[in-house]
Coordinates of C-alpha atoms and ligand atoms in Angstrom, one line a residue:
M1 CA -0.8 -5.9 18.4
P2 CA -3.7 -3.6 17.5
D3 CA -3.4 -1.9 20.9
T4 CA 0.0 -0.5 19.9
L5 CA -1.9 1.4 17.2
L6 CA -4.5 3.1 19.4
P7 CA -2.2 5.9 20.7
D8 CA -1.8 7.2 17.1
T9 CA -5.5 8.1 16.9
A10 CA -5.8 9.0 20.5
M11 CA -3.0 11.5 20.6
S12 CA -4.1 15.1 20.1
I13 CA -0.8 16.7 19.0
T14 CA 1.8 15.1 16.7
R15 CA 5.4 16.0 17.5
I16 CA 7.7 17.5 14.8
L17 CA 11.4 16.7 15.3
P18 CA 14.2 17.8 13.2
G19 CA 15.6 14.8 11.4
Q20 CA 18.7 14.4 13.6
P21 CA 20.1 10.9 14.4
A22 CA 18.3 10.6 17.7
A23 CA 14.9 11.5 16.3
I24 CA 15.6 9.1 13.4
A25 CA 16.2 6.3 15.8
E26 CA 13.1 7.2 17.8
A27 CA 11.0 7.2 14.4
A28 CA 12.5 3.7 13.5
G29 CA 11.5 2.4 16.9
L30 CA 7.9 3.7 16.5
L31 CA 7.6 2.3 13.0
A32 CA 8.9 -1.1 14.3
Q33 CA 6.0 -1.1 16.9
G34 CA 3.5 -0.4 14.2
H35 CA 3.1 3.4 14.5
L36 CA 2.9 5.9 11.7
V37 CA 5.7 8.4 11.1
A38 CA 6.0 11.0 8.3
F39 CA 9.4 11.7 6.8
P40 CA 10.9 13.8 4.0
T41 CA 11.9 12.4 0.7
E42 CA 13.3 14.4 -2.2
T43 CA 9.8 14.2 -4.0
V44 CA 7.2 14.9 -1.2
Y45 CA 6.8 14.0 2.5
G46 CA 5.8 10.3 2.9
L47 CA 3.6 8.8 5.6
G48 CA 5.4 5.7 6.6
A49 CA 4.2 2.3 7.9
D50 CA 6.1 -0.9 8.4
A51 CA 5.2 -2.7 5.1
T52 CA 5.4 -6.1 6.7
N53 CA 2.8 -5.3 9.4
A54 CA -0.7 -5.5 8.0
H55 CA -2.1 -3.7 11.0
A56 CA 0.2 -0.8 10.6
L57 CA -0.9 -0.6 6.9
A58 CA -4.6 -0.7 7.9
A59 CA -3.9 2.2 10.3
L60 CA -2.1 4.1 7.4
Y61 CA -5.2 3.8 5.2
A62 CA -7.3 4.9 8.2
A63 CA -5.1 7.9 8.8
K64 CA -5.3 9.1 5.3
G65 CA -9.0 8.5 5.1
R66 CA -8.8 6.8 1.8
P67 CA -12.2 5.4 0.6
R68 CA -10.4 2.6 -1.1
F69 CA -7.2 0.5 -0.9
N70 CA -4.8 2.0 -3.4
P71 CA -1.6 0.1 -3.8
L72 CA 1.3 1.8 -1.9
I73 CA 4.9 2.4 -2.9
V74 CA 7.3 0.5 -0.7
H75 CA 10.6 2.3 0.2
V76 CA 13.9 0.4 0.6
P77 CA 17.4 1.7 1.2
D78 CA 19.0 0.2 -1.9
T79 CA 18.6 -2.1 -4.9
E80 CA 19.9 -5.1 -2.9
A81 CA 17.0 -4.7 -0.5
A82 CA 14.6 -4.2 -3.4
R83 CA 15.8 -7.5 -5.0
K84 CA 14.7 -9.4 -1.9
L85 CA 11.1 -8.2 -2.4
A86 CA 10.6 -8.3 -6.2
R87 CA 11.8 -10.0 -9.5
F88 CA 14.3 -7.8 -11.3
D89 CA 14.7 -8.4 -15.0
A90 CA 17.4 -6.6 -17.2
R91 CA 15.2 -3.6 -17.7
A92 CA 14.7 -3.2 -13.9
E93 CA 18.4 -3.5 -13.2
R94 CA 19.2 -0.9 -15.8
L95 CA 16.8 1.6 -14.5
A96 CA 17.7 0.9 -10.9
A97 CA 21.4 1.5 -11.7
A98 CA 20.7 4.7 -13.4
F99 CA 18.1 6.4 -11.2
W100 CA 18.2 4.9 -7.8
P101 CA 18.4 6.5 -5.3
G102 CA 16.0 8.9 -6.8
P103 CA 12.4 9.7 -7.8
L104 CA 11.6 6.6 -9.8
T105 CA 9.3 3.9 -8.7
L106 CA 9.4 0.4 -10.4
V107 CA 6.3 -1.9 -10.4
L108 CA 7.6 -5.4 -10.5
P109 CA 6.3 -9.0 -9.9
R110 CA 6.5 -9.9 -6.2
A111 CA 9.3 -12.2 -5.3
P112 CA 8.3 -15.6 -3.9
G113 CA 8.1 -15.3 -0.1
C114 CA 8.1 -11.5 -0.4
A115 CA 7.7 -10.1 3.2
V116 CA 5.6 -7.2 2.3
A117 CA 1.9 -7.7 3.5
P118 CA -0.6 -8.2 0.7
L119 CA -2.5 -5.1 1.9
A120 CA 0.4 -2.9 0.8
S121 CA -0.2 -3.8 -2.9
A122 CA -4.0 -4.0 -2.4
G123 CA -3.8 -7.8 -3.1
L124 CA -2.1 -7.4 -6.5
D125 CA 0.8 -9.8 -7.4
T126 CA 3.0 -6.8 -8.2
L127 CA 4.9 -4.4 -5.9
A128 CA 5.9 -0.8 -6.3
L129 CA 9.4 -0.1 -5.1
R130 CA 11.5 3.0 -4.7
V131 CA 14.8 3.9 -3.3
P132 CA 14.7 7.5 -2.1
R133 CA 17.7 9.8 -2.2
H134 CA 16.9 12.1 0.7
P135 CA 19.4 11.5 3.5
I136 CA 16.8 11.5 6.2
A137 CA 14.7 8.9 4.3
Q138 CA 18.0 6.9 3.7
A139 CA 19.0 7.0 7.4
L140 CA 15.4 6.0 8.5
L141 CA 15.3 3.0 6.1
R142 CA 18.7 1.8 7.2
T143 CA 17.9 2.1 10.9
L144 CA 14.5 0.4 10.5
D145 CA 15.9 -2.3 8.4
R146 CA 12.4 -3.2 7.0
P147 CA 10.6 -2.1 3.9
L148 CA 8.5 1.0 4.5
A149 CA 5.2 1.6 2.7
A150 CA 4.8 5.4 2.3
P151 CA 2.2 7.2 0.3
S152 CA 2.2 11.0 0.4
A153 CA 1.6 12.3 3.9
N154 CA -1.7 14.1 3.2
P155 CA -5.3 13.2 3.9
S156 CA -6.9 11.6 0.9
G157 CA -7.9 14.0 -1.8
R158 CA -5.6 16.8 -0.6
L159 CA -2.4 18.2 -2.0
S160 CA 0.9 16.3 -1.5
P161 CA 2.9 17.9 1.3
T162 CA 6.4 19.3 0.7
E163 CA 7.0 20.7 4.1
A164 CA 6.5 19.3 7.6
A165 CA 4.0 22.1 8.3
H166 CA 1.8 20.8 5.4
V167 CA 1.9 17.3 7.0
S168 CA 0.9 18.6 10.4
A169 CA -1.9 20.7 8.9
G170 CA -3.5 17.6 7.5
L171 CA -2.5 14.8 9.9
D172 CA -2.0 16.3 13.2
G173 CA -3.1 14.0 16.0
K174 CA -3.4 11.0 13.7
I175 CA 0.3 10.0 13.4
A176 CA 3.0 9.4 16.0
L177 CA 5.7 11.6 14.7
I178 CA 6.9 13.9 11.9
L179 CA 10.6 14.1 10.9
D180 CA 11.3 17.6 9.6
G181 CA 13.8 17.8 6.8
G182 CA 12.9 21.2 5.5
P183 CA 11.2 21.7 2.0
C184 CA 11.4 18.9 -0.5
T185 CA 13.7 19.6 -3.4
V186 CA 11.9 17.8 -6.3
G187 CA 8.3 18.6 -5.0
L188 CA 6.9 16.3 -7.7
E189 CA 5.9 12.8 -7.1
S190 CA 8.1 9.8 -8.3
T191 CA 7.7 8.6 -11.9
V192 CA 6.0 5.2 -11.7
V193 CA 7.1 2.7 -14.4
G194 CA 5.3 -0.6 -14.7
L195 CA 7.7 -3.6 -15.6
A196 CA 5.4 -6.5 -14.8
G197 CA 4.7 -7.3 -18.5
P198 CA 6.7 -7.2 -21.7
Q199 CA 5.8 -3.6 -22.6
P200 CA 7.1 -1.1 -20.1
L201 CA 4.4 1.2 -19.1
L202 CA 4.3 4.9 -17.8
L203 CA 1.9 4.4 -15.0
R204 CA 2.4 8.0 -13.5
P205 CA 4.4 10.8 -14.8
G206 CA 6.7 12.4 -12.1
G207 CA 10.2 13.6 -11.2
I208 CA 12.1 11.6 -13.9
A209 CA 11.4 12.4 -17.6
P210 CA 10.0 9.4 -19.6
D211 CA 12.5 10.1 -22.3
A212 CA 15.4 9.5 -19.9
I213 CA 13.8 6.2 -19.1
A214 CA 13.0 5.3 -22.7
A215 CA 16.7 5.9 -23.6
L216 CA 17.6 3.0 -21.4
I217 CA 14.7 0.5 -21.9
G218 CA 12.9 1.6 -25.1
P219 CA 9.6 3.4 -25.6
L220 CA 7.1 3.5 -22.7
G221 CA 3.6 2.4 -23.4
L222 CA 0.6 4.1 -21.8
P223 CA -1.5 1.7 -19.8
P224 CA -4.5 0.2 -21.3
D225 CA -7.7 2.1 -20.9
E226 CA -8.8 1.0 -17.5
A227 CA -5.3 0.9 -16.0
A228 CA -4.7 4.5 -17.5
Q229 CA -7.7 5.7 -15.6
A230 CA -6.4 3.9 -12.6
A231 CA -2.9 5.2 -12.7
L232 CA -3.5 8.7 -13.8
L233 CA -6.9 9.6 -12.3
S234 CA -7.7 7.3 -9.6
P235 CA -4.9 4.9 -8.6
G236 CA -7.2 2.6 -6.5
R237 CA -9.0 1.5 -9.6
L238 CA -6.0 -0.6 -10.5
A239 CA -7.1 -3.0 -7.9
A240 CA -10.1 -3.9 -10.0
H241 CA -7.6 -6.3 -11.6
Y242 CA -7.6 -8.3 -8.4
A243 CA -10.4 -10.8 -7.9
P244 CA -10.5 -14.3 -6.4
S245 CA -11.2 -17.0 -8.9
L246 CA -14.3 -18.2 -6.9
Q247 CA -17.5 -16.2 -7.2
V248 CA -18.1 -13.9 -4.3
R249 CA -21.5 -13.2 -2.7
L250 CA -21.9 -10.3 -0.3
G251 CA -24.1 -9.8 2.7
A252 CA -24.5 -13.4 3.5
T253 CA -26.5 -14.5 6.5
S254 CA -26.3 -18.2 5.9
V255 CA -23.8 -20.4 4.1
D256 CA -23.8 -23.8 2.3
P257 CA -21.4 -26.7 3.0
N258 CA -19.6 -26.2 -0.3
E259 CA -19.0 -22.5 0.3
A260 CA -16.1 -20.6 2.1
L261 CA -17.2 -18.0 4.7
L262 CA -15.5 -14.7 5.1
A263 CA -16.9 -13.8 8.5
F264 CA -17.0 -10.5 10.5
G265 CA -17.9 -10.1 14.2
P266 CA -18.9 -12.6 16.8
N267 CA -22.1 -14.0 15.3
V268 CA -20.9 -16.5 12.6
P269 CA -23.3 -18.7 10.8
A270 CA -22.3 -22.4 11.0
G271 CA -21.9 -24.9 8.1
A272 CA -19.3 -23.5 5.7
A273 CA -16.7 -25.7 4.2
V274 CA -14.1 -23.3 5.7
T275 CA -14.4 -20.1 7.7
L276 CA -12.0 -17.3 8.2
N277 CA -13.1 -14.3 10.4
L278 CA -11.8 -10.8 9.4
S279 CA -12.3 -9.7 13.0
P280 CA -14.2 -11.8 15.7
T281 CA -14.6 -8.6 17.8
G282 CA -16.0 -6.5 14.8
D283 CA -12.8 -4.2 14.7
L284 CA -12.5 -2.7 11.1
L285 CA -8.8 -2.0 11.5
E286 CA -8.2 -5.7 12.1
A287 CA -10.5 -6.6 9.3
A288 CA -8.7 -4.4 6.8
A289 CA -5.4 -5.9 8.0
N290 CA -6.8 -9.4 7.3
L291 CA -8.7 -8.8 4.1
F292 CA -6.4 -9.8 1.3
A293 CA -4.6 -12.6 3.2
H294 CA -8.1 -14.1 4.0
L295 CA -9.5 -13.8 0.5
H296 CA -6.4 -15.5 -0.9
A297 CA -6.7 -18.3 1.7
L298 CA -10.4 -19.0 1.0
D299 CA -10.0 -18.9 -2.8
R300 CA -9.7 -22.7 -3.0
P301 CA -10.5 -24.9 -6.0
G302 CA -13.5 -27.2 -5.6
L303 CA -15.6 -24.7 -3.7
R304 CA -18.6 -23.0 -5.1
A305 CA -18.2 -19.4 -3.7
I306 CA -16.8 -17.2 -1.1
V307 CA -19.6 -15.7 0.8
V308 CA -19.0 -12.6 2.9
M309 CA -20.9 -11.3 5.9
A310 CA -22.1 -7.7 6.0
I311 CA -19.4 -5.2 7.0
P312 CA -20.4 -1.7 8.3
D313 CA -20.1 1.0 5.7
E314 CA -18.1 3.4 8.0
G315 CA -14.3 4.2 8.5
L316 CA -12.1 1.6 6.9
G317 CA -15.4 -0.5 6.3
L318 CA -15.8 1.8 3.3
A319 CA -12.6 0.7 1.6
I320 CA -13.2 -2.9 2.6
N321 CA -16.7 -2.9 1.1
D322 CA -15.3 -1.0 -2.0
R323 CA -12.9 -3.9 -2.7
L324 CA -15.4 -6.7 -1.8
R325 CA -18.0 -5.1 -4.2
R326 CA -15.4 -5.2 -7.0
A327 CA -14.4 -8.8 -6.3
A328 CA -18.2 -9.7 -6.4
K329 CA -18.8 -8.2 -9.8
P330 CA -20.0 -10.8 -12.3
R331 CA -17.2 -11.7 -14.7
A332 CA -16.4 -14.0 -17.6
P333 CA -15.5 -17.5 -16.5
Ligands
AMP1 P1 1.0 7.6 -3.8 O1 0.0 6.8 -3.1 O2 0.7 9.0 -4.0 O3 2.4 7.3 -3.3 O4 1.0 7.0 -5.3 C1 1.3 5.6 -5.6 C2 1.3 5.4 -7.0 O5 1.9 4.1 -7.3 C3 0.0 5.3 -7.6 O6 0.0 5.9 -8.9 C4 -0.3 3.8 -7.8 O7 -1.3 3.6 -8.8 C5 1.0 3.3 -8.1 N1 1.2 1.9 -7.7 C6 1.6 1.4 -6.5 N2 1.6 0.1 -6.5 C7 1.3 -0.3 -7.7 C8 1.2 -1.6 -8.3 N3 1.4 -2.7 -7.7 N4 0.8 -1.7 -9.6 C9 0.6 -0.5 -10.3 N5 0.7 0.8 -9.8 C10 1.0 0.8 -8.5
MG2 MG1 -0.7 11.0 -3.0

C-alpha cells in the first residue's frame, strides 16, 4: 500500500487537466489507489484524499506540510451518502435540505461503523461533512463513490487557492493531478457549524451567513474559549480534546508488564502487556496512518499507562509528536 504513494512525492511536475469526463475518471482512479488530487469546489480548490485510506490521509498531511493533524472536512455527493457516515438529527436534516449542495460544513457525531479513517478527524468522535455544489467536485465524488477528505489545496500557512495555477504554485510535484475548473465562484471557505452538542456552534465563518443558518435552527453559539481559538485561529488545537483515558508516557526505552507499548521502528523493548508498532520499518508516513487507530486500540481499562517510544521530530514526525505530547499532558482524573 505505501509504495503506491511514493510517486506523488517523487514526481517533479504535477499535471493540470481541464475537468472533463476522462480527466475526472482518471482522477477518481488515482484517488482510489491512494494518490492525492486537487479539484475545484465552489469555495476554494480542495486537496483530495480517499477518506477511508489512512495512508492516503497521512500523505495529504505530508503534502500540506502541516505541523499538526487538524481534522479535515470530508466531502460526499449528497445527504444520503453523508447519513451513512454521521448521525443526523432534525437540525442537521434541516440545514442539509436548505444548503446542500453548497458552502456549508456540518460537524456531527460519527455513525457507528463509520468508514472514514480516524486520522481524517484527528481522532475525534465527530466528523466534518460537506456536499459541494461545483459540477466537477460532484462528478468526481460520484465517480469515486467514496468519501473524499479535502482541506484547501495549499501548503500549510499559505492562502487558500481559488485557481488551478495557485494550486500548482504551492503543491507542484507533491500531488498526482490537478483538475482545472477555472476560478472558484465563492472564493470563501465553507461555514462550519458544530452540531455535536445541544447548542449549535459557529466553528468557522464562511460562505453562508450565520443569520441564514440561525433562521432555521436558532441562534448559533460561539465555541467555548479553547475551541474558539481552535476553530478560528488554529484549527488543529481542537484536537486537544482528544486524549486516551490511560496516562501516556513519552520517550520510553523500557516498559512494565502492566503497560501498553506504542512502538516505533525495529528495536522494540519486550515485556509490555500489549504492543502495537506504528511502523516496524520506522516509516513516518505509515506511523501517521496508524497513530489514532493504535492509540484507541491500546487504551484498555485495567492497564496503567500507554508508553510511547521516541519518534523523530522531522516531517510527519512533527505532527505525530505534537499530538502525542498533548495526549501525555497531565489532566484531571
Ligand atoms: P480546512 O482544513 O481549511 O478545510 O478547514 C477545516 C475546518 O473544519 C477547520 O476550521 C476545522 O477546525 C473544522 N473541522 C473539521 N473537522 C472538525 C471536527 N471534527 N470538529 C470540529 N471542527 C472540525
Ligand atoms: Mg485551509
